[in-house]
CSV table of C-alpha atoms in Angstrom, one decimal:
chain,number,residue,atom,x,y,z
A,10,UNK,CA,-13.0,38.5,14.7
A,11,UNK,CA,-16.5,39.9,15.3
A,12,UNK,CA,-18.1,38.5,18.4
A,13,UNK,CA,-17.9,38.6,22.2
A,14,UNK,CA,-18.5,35.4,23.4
A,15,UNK,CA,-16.6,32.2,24.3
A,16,UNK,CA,-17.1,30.5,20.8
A,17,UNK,CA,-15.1,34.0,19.5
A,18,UNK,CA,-12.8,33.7,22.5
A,19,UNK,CA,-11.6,30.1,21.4
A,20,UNK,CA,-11.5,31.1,17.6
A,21,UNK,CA,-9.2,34.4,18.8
A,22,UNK,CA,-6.8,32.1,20.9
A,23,UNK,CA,-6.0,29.3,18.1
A,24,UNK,CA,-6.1,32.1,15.2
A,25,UNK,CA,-3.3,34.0,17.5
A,26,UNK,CA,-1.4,30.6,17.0
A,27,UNK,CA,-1.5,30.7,13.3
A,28,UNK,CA,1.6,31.0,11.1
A,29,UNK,CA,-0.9,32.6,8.7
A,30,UNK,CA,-1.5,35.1,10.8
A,31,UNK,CA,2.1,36.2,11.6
A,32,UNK,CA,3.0,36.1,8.2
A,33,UNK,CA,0.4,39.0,7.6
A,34,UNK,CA,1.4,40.9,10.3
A,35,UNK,CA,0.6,39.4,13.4
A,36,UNK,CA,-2.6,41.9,14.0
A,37,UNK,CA,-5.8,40.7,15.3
A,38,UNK,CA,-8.5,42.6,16.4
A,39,UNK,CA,-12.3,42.0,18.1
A,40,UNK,CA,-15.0,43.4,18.0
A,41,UNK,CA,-16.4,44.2,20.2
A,42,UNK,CA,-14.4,41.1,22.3
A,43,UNK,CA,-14.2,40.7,26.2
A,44,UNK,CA,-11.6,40.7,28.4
A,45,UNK,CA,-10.4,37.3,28.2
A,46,UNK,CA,-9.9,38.0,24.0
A,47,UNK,CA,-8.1,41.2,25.1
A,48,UNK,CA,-4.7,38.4,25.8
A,49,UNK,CA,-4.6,37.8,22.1
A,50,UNK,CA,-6.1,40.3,20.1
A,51,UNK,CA,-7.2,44.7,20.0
A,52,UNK,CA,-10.4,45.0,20.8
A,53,UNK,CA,-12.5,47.6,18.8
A,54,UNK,CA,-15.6,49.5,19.4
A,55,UNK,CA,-17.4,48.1,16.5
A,56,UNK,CA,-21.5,47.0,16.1
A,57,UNK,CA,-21.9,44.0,13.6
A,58,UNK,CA,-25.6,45.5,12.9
A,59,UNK,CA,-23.5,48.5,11.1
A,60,UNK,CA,-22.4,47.1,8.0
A,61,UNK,CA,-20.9,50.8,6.6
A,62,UNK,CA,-18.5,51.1,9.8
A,63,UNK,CA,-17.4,47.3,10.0
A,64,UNK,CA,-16.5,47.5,5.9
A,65,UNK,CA,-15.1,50.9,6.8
A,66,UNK,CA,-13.0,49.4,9.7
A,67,UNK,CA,-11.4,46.6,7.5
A,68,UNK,CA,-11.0,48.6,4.1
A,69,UNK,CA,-8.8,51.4,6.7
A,70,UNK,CA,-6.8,48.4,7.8
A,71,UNK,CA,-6.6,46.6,5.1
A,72,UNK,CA,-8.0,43.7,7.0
A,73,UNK,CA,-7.1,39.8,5.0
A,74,UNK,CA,-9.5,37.8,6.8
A,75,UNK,CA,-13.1,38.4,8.6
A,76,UNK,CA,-14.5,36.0,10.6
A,77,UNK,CA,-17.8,36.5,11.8
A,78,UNK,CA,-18.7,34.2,15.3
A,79,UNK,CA,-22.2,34.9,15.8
A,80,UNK,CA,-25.2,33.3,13.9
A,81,UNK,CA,-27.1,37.2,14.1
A,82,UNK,CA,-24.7,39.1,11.9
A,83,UNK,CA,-24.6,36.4,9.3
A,84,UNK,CA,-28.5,35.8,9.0
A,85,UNK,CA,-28.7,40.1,8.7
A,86,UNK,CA,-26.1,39.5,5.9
A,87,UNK,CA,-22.7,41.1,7.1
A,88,UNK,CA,-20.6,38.3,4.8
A,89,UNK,CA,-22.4,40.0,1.9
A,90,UNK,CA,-21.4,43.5,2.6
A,91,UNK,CA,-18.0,42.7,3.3
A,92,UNK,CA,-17.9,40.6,0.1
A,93,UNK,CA,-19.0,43.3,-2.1
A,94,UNK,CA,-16.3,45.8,-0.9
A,95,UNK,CA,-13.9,42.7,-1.3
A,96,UNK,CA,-13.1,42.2,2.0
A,97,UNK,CA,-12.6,38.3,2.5
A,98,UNK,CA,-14.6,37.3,4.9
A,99,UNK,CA,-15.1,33.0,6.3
A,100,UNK,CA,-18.5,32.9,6.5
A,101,UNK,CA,-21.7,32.2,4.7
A,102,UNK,CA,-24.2,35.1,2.7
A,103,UNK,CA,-27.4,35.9,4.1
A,104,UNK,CA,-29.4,33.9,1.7
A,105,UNK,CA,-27.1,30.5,2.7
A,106,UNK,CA,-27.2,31.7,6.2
A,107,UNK,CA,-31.0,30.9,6.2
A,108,UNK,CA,-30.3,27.4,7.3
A,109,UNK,CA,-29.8,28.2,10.9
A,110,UNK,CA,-32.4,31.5,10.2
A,111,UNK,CA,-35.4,29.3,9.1
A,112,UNK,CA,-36.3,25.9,10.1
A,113,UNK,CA,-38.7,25.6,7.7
A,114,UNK,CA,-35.9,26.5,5.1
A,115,UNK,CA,-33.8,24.0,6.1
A,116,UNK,CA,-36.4,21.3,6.3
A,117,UNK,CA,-37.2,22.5,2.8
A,118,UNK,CA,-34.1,21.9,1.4
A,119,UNK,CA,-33.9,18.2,2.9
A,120,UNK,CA,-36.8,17.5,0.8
A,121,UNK,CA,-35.4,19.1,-2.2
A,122,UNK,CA,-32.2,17.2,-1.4
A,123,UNK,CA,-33.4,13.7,0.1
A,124,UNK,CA,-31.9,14.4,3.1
A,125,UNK,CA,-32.9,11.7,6.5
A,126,UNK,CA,-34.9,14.4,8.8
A,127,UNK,CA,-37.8,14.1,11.4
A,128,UNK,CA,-41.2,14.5,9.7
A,129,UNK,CA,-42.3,18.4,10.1
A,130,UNK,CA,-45.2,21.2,9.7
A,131,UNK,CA,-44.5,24.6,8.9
A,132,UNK,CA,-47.2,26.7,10.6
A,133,UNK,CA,-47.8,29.9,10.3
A,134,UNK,CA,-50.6,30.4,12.4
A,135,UNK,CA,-51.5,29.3,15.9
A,136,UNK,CA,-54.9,27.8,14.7
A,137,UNK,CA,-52.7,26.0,12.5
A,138,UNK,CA,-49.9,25.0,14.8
A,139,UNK,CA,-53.2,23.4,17.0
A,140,UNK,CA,-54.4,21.5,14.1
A,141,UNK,CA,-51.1,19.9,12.9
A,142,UNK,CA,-50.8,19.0,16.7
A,143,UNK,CA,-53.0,15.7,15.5
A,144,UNK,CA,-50.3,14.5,12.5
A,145,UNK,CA,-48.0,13.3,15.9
A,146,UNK,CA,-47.8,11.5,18.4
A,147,UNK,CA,-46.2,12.6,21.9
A,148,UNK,CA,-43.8,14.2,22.4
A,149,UNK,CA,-44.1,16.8,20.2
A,150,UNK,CA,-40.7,18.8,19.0
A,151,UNK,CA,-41.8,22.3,18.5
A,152,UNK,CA,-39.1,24.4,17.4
A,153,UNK,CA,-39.1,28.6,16.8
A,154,UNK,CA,-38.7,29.3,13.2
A,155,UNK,CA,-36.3,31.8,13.6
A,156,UNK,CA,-33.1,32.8,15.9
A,157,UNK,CA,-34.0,32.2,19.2
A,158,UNK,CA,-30.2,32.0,20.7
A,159,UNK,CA,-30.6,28.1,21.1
A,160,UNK,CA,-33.5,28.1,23.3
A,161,UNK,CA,-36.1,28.2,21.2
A,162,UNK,CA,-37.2,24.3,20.9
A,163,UNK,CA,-39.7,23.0,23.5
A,164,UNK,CA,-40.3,19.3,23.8
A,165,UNK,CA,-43.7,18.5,24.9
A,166,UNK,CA,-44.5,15.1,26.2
A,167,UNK,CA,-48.7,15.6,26.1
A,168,UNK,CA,-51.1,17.5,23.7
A,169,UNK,CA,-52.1,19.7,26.7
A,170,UNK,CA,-48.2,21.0,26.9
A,171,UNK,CA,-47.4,21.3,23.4
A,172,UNK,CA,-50.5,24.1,23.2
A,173,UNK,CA,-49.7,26.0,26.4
A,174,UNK,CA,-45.9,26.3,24.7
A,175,UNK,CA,-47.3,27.0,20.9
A,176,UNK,CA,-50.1,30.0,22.2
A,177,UNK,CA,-46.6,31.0,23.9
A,178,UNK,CA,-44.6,30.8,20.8
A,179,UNK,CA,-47.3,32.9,18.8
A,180,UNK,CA,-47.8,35.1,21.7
A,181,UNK,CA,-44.4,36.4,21.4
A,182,UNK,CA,-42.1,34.4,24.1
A,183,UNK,CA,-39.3,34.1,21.5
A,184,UNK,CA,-40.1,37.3,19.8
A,185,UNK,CA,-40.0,37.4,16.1
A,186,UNK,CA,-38.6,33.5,15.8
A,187,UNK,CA,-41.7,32.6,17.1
A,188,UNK,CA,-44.0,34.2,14.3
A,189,UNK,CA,-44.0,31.1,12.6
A,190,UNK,CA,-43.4,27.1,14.1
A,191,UNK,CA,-42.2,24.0,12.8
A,192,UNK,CA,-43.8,21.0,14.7
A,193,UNK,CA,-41.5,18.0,14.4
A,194,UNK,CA,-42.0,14.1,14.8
A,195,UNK,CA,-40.2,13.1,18.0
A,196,UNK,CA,-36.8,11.2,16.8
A,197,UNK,CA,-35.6,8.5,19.7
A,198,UNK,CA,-31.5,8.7,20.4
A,199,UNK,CA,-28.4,10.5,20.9
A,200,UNK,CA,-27.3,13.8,19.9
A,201,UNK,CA,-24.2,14.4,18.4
A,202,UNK,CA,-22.2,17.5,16.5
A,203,UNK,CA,-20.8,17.1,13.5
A,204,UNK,CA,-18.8,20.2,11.8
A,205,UNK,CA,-17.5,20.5,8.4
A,206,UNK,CA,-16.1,23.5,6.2
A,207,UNK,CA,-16.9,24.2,2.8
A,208,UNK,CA,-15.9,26.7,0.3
A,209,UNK,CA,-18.9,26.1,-1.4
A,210,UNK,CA,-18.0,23.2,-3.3
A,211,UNK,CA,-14.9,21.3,-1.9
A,212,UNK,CA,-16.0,19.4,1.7
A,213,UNK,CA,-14.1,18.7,4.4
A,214,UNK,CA,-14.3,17.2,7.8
A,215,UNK,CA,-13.7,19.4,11.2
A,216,UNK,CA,-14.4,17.2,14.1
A,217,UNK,CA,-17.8,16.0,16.1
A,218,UNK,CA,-18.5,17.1,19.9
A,219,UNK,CA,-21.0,16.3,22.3
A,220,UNK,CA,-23.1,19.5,23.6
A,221,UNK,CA,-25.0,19.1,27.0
A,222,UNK,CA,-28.2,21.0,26.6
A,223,UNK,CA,-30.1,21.0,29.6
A,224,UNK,CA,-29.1,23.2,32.3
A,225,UNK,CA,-29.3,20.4,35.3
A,226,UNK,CA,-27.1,17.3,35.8
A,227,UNK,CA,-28.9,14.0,34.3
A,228,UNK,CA,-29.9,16.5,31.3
A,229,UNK,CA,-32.8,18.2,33.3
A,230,UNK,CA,-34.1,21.3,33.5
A,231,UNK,CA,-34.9,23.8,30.7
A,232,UNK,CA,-32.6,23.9,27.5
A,233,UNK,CA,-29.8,26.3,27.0
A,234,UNK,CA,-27.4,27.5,24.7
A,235,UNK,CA,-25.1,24.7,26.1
A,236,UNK,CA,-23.8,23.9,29.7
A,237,UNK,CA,-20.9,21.7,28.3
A,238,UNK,CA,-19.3,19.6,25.5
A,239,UNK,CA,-16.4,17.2,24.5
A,240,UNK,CA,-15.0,16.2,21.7
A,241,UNK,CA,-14.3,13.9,19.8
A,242,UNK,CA,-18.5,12.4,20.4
A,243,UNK,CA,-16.7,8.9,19.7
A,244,UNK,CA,-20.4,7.4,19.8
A,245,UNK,CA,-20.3,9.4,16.1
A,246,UNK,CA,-17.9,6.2,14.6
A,247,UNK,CA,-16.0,6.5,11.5
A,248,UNK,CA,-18.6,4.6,9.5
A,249,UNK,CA,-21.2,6.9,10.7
A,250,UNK,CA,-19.1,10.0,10.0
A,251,UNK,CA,-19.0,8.8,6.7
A,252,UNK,CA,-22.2,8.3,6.5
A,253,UNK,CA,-23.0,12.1,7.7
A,254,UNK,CA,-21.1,12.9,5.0
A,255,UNK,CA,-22.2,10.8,2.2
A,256,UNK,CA,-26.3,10.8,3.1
A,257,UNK,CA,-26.2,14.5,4.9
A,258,UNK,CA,-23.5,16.9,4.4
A,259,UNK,CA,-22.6,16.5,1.2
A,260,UNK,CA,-26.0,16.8,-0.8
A,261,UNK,CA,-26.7,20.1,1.6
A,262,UNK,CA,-23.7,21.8,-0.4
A,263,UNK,CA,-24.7,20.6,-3.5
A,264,UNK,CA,-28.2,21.6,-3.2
A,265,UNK,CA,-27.3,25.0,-2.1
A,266,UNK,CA,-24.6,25.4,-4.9
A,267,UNK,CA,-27.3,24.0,-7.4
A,268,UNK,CA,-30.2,26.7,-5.9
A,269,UNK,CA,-27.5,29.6,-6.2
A,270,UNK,CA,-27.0,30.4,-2.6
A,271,UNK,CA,-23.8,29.0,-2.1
A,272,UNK,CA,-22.4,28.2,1.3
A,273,UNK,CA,-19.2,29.3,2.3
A,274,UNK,CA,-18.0,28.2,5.9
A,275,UNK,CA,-18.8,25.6,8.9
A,276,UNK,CA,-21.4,23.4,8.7
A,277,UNK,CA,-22.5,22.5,11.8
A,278,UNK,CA,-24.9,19.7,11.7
A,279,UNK,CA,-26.8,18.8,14.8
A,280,UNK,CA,-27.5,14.9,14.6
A,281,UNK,CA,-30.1,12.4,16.2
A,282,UNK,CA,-28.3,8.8,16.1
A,283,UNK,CA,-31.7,6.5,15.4
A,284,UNK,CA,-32.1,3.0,14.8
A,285,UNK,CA,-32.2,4.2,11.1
A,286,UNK,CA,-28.9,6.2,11.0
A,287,UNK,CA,-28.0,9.4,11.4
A,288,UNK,CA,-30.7,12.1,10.7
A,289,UNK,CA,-30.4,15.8,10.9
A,290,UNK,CA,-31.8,17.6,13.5
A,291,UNK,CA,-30.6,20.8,12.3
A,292,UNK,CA,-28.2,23.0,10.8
A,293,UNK,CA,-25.9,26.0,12.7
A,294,UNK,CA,-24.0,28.4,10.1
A,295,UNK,CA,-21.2,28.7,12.7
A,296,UNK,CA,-19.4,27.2,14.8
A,297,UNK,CA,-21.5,26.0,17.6
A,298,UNK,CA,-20.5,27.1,21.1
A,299,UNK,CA,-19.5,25.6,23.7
A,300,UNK,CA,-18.1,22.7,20.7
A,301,UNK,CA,-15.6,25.4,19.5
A,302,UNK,CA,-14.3,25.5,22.5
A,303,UNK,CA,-13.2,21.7,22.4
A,304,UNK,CA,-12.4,21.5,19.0
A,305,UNK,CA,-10.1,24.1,19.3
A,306,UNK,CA,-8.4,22.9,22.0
A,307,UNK,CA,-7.5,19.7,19.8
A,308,UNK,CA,-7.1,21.5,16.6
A,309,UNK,CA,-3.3,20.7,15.4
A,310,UNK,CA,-3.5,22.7,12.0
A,311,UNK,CA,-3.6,26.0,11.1
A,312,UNK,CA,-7.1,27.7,11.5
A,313,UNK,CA,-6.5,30.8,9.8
A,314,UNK,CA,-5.4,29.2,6.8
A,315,UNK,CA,-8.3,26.4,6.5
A,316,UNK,CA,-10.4,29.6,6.9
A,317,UNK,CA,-8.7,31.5,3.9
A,318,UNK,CA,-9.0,28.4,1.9
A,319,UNK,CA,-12.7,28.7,2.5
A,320,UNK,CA,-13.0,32.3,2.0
A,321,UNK,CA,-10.9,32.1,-1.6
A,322,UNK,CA,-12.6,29.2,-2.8
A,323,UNK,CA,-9.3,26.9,-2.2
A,324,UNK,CA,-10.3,24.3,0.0
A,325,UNK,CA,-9.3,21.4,-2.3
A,326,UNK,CA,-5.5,22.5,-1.6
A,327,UNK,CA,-5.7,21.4,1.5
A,328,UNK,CA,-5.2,17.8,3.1
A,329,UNK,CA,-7.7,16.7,6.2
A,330,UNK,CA,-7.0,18.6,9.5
A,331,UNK,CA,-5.5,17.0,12.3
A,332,UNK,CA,-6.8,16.9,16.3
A,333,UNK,CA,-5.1,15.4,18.8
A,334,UNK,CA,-5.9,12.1,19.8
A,335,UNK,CA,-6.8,13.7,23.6
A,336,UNK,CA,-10.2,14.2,24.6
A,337,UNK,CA,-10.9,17.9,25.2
A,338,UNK,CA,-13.5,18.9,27.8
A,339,UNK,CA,-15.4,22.3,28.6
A,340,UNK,CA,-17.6,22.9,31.6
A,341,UNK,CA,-19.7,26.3,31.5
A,342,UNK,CA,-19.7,28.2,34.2
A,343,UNK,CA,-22.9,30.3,34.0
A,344,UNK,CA,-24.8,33.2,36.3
A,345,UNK,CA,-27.6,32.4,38.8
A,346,UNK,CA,-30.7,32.4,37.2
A,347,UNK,CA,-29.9,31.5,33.6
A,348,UNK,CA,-31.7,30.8,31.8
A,349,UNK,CA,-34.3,32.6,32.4
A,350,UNK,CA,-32.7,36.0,34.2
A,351,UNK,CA,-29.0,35.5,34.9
A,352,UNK,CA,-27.8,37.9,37.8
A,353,UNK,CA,-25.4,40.1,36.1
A,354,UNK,CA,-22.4,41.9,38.2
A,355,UNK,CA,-21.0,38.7,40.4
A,356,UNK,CA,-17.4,38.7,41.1
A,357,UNK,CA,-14.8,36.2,39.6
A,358,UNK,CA,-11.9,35.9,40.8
A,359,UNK,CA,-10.1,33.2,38.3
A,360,UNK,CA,-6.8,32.4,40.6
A,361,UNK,CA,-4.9,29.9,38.9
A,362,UNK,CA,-7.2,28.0,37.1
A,363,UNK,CA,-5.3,27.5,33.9
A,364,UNK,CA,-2.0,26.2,36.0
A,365,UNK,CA,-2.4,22.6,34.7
A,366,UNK,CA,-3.0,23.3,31.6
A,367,UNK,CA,-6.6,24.3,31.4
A,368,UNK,CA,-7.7,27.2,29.4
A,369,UNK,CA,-10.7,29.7,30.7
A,370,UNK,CA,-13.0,30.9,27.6
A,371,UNK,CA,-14.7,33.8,28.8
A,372,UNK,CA,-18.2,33.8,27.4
A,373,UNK,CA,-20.3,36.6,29.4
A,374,UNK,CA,-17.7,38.7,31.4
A,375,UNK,CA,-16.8,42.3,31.8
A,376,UNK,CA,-14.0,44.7,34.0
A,377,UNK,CA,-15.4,46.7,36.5
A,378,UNK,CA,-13.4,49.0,38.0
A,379,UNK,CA,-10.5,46.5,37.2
A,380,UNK,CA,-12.4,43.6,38.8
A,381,UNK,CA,-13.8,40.4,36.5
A,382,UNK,CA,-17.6,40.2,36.5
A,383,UNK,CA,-20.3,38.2,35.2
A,384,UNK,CA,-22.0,39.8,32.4
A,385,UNK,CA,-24.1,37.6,30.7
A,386,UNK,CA,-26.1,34.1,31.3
A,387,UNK,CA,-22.8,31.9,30.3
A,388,UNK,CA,-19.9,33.5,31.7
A,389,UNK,CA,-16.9,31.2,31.6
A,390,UNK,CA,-15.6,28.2,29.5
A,391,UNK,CA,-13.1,26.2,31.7
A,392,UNK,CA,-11.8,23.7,29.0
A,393,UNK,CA,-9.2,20.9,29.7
A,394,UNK,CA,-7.7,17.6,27.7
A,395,UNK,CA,-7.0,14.3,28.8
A,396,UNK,CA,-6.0,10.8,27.4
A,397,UNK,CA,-9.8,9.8,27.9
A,398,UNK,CA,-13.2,11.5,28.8
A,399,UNK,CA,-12.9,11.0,32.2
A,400,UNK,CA,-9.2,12.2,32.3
A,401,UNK,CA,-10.3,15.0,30.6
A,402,UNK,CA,-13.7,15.5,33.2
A,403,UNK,CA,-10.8,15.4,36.3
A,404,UNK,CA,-8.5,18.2,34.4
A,405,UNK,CA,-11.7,20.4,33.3
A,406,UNK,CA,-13.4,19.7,36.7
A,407,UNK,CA,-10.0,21.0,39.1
A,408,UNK,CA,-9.7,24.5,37.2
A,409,UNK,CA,-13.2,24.8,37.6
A,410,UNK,CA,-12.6,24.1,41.8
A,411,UNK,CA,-9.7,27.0,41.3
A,412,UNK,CA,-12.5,29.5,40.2
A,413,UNK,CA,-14.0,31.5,43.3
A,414,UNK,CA,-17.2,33.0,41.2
A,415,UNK,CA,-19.7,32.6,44.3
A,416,UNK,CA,-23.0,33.8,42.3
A,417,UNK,CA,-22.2,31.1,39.7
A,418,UNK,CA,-23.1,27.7,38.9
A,419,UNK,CA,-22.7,24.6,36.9
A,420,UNK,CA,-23.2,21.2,36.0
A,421,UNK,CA,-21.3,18.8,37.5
A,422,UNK,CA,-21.6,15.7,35.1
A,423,UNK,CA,-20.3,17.2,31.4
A,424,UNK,CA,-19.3,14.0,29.3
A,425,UNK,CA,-21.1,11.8,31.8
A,426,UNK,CA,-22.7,9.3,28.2
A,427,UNK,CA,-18.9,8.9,27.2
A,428,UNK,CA,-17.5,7.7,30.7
A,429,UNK,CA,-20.3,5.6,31.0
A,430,UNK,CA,-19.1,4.2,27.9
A,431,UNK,CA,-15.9,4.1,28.3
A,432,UNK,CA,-16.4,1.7,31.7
């Protein structure tokens, strides 16, 4: 598992669970991990960005599986390094990994592929950006063409913001994804997750989530990489799953396979429920996190061997995987400050927090002279499962109360659509 965060801390767990895994041995490793991975797997000193080292690391131990967390090392193209020294490896090339590394890509290939998106305009300049300012109307989705760790979309409700945020964009603020901006027409509804695996031509269905996005209760505040989830997003029904599928998902993989960059992994679709139907928003080439954290706390099958299936080209061996009917629930538990400057070093002192069946991701954390500490802007998934939403808000929400992390914060309202829903 390469990765340090919670998404790779959830993966780690349910991959620790896996018969497939026992049956090769029973090793897993991180890299580089945190302590919270350090329960189920060996963490190794390893840097994604070298390729020669990881390939050198697996090759030694005769490694079966890779899976790579992060979006980073995928877009710089670790699956194809692994691939070529025949290292299985769940997770797309570099060339397919370009639909979460360009938005303009991405919104390419919808056109290519007739796929329901938002109207768009690359720019590539800020003049440019200012100009195509005129083809909407308020608000205006501006989105970073590149990585931009989930925080680089601004939604700008006057023609006066939208410019301060572009001449920020092209000035740097997200660094290199910035360079060059897609503008988006504004799409009225509700956001939803949608996740699928693919071995590049057999499709199959891996669950929907609900990310919160904003960093303040009633979805205020800047956007983040994620404050919360649950899944199953019920609001995402079986006839619009279907439709996902049908309309969204299932020309994606064709048209990649057709352009000869075929994708090999999760999808993870980001949707906007309109009055229209479902349209994409965009496209993550990994699991998105916190959602993994939900989804694989209902997960009943095997991950490591949906993942092999993937990585071998087998998927169409397989049946459907199950969840459990439960509603899972994560609350992050981030640093003061995020996101802009988290405040790194505060103590955490997890008591008994996973007594009643909760389970503690940890996301941003590190030992310091044997004590738990925040290292990072999200430091700690507290996921829990209940019959319902808000069963499942009262289980997350009491291991959260067991956590003494006094420099810490977080929102108090995760699943709040889905309660209201459910009355």
């Amino acid at each position: 598992m390469l990765g340090s965060g919670g998404r790779e801390h959830a993966l780690c767990w349910k991959l620790a669970q896996s018969a497939a895994v026992a049956e090769n041995g029973g090793k897993l490793y991180a890299a580089p991990g945190n302590p919270g991975m350090a329960e189920c797997a060996q963490l190794v000193a390893l840097d994604a960005k070298n390729h020669a080292a990881v390939v050198a690391f697996c090759e030694e131990h005769a490694i079966g599986l890779v899976v790579i967390g992060p979006e980073a090392p995928l877009v710089d193209g670790l699956a194809d390094s692994l691939r070529a020294a025949d290292v299985p490896v769940f997770g797309p090339s570099q060339a397919a990994a370009q639909l979460e590394g360009s938005k303009n890509f991405t919104k390419a290939l919808c056109d290519r592929a007739g796929i329901p998106t938002a109207g768009y305009v690359h720019c590539t300049s800020l003049a440019q950006a200012k100009a195509a300012l005129t083809t909407f109307a308020p608000p205006f989705v501006l989105k970073a063409d590149g990585l931009a760790a989930g925080k680089g979309v601004v939604i700008a409700e006057s023609e006066e913001h939208a410019v301060e945020a572009l001449e920020d964009m092209f000035d740097g603020a997200f660094g290199q994804a910035g360079a060059e901006v897609v503008i988006e027409e504004f799409m009225a509804g509700e956001e939803a997750s949608f996740f699928a695996l693919t071995d590049g031509d057999t499709v199959i269905p891996f669950g929907t989530a609900q990310d919160h996005k904003r960093v303040g209760d009633g979805d205020t505040g800047p956007n983040t990489g994620g404050m919360g989830a649950y899944s199953p997003a019920r609001v995402l029904t079986e006839d619009l799953v279907a439709e996902t599928l049908e309309r969204i998902v299932f020309p994606t993989v064709r048209q990649m396979r057709q352009d000869g960059t075929p994708y090999v992994g999760v999808l993870y679709a980001g949707l906007m429920l309109t009055d229209e139907g479902a349209k994409l928003v965009e496209y993550n080439c990994r699991f998105g996190d916190p959602e993994c954290q939900v989804l694989m706390m209902r997960l009943q099958s095997d991950l490591a061997e949906y993942m092999l299936a993937c990585a071998s080209g087998t998927l169409a061996k397989l049946p459907e995987p199950t969840f459990a009917e439960d509603t899972a629930m994560t609350v992050v538990m981030a640093a003061n400050g995020y996101p802009a400057t988290p405040e790194k070093g505060g103590t955490i002192d997890l008591d008994d927090a996973e007594g009643q069946g909760a389970k503690v991701f940890h996301a941003g954390t590190a030992l310091k002279d044997g004590q738990l500490v925040a290292n990072g802007g999200r430091v700690l998934n507290v996921t829990a499962s209940g019959a319902d939403t808000k069963a499942a808000q009262k289980a997350a929400y009491a291991a959260v109360g067991k956590i003494d992390f006094p420099s810490g914060f977080y929102r108090s309202d995760i699943g709040w659509r889905e309660i209201a829903r459910e009355g």
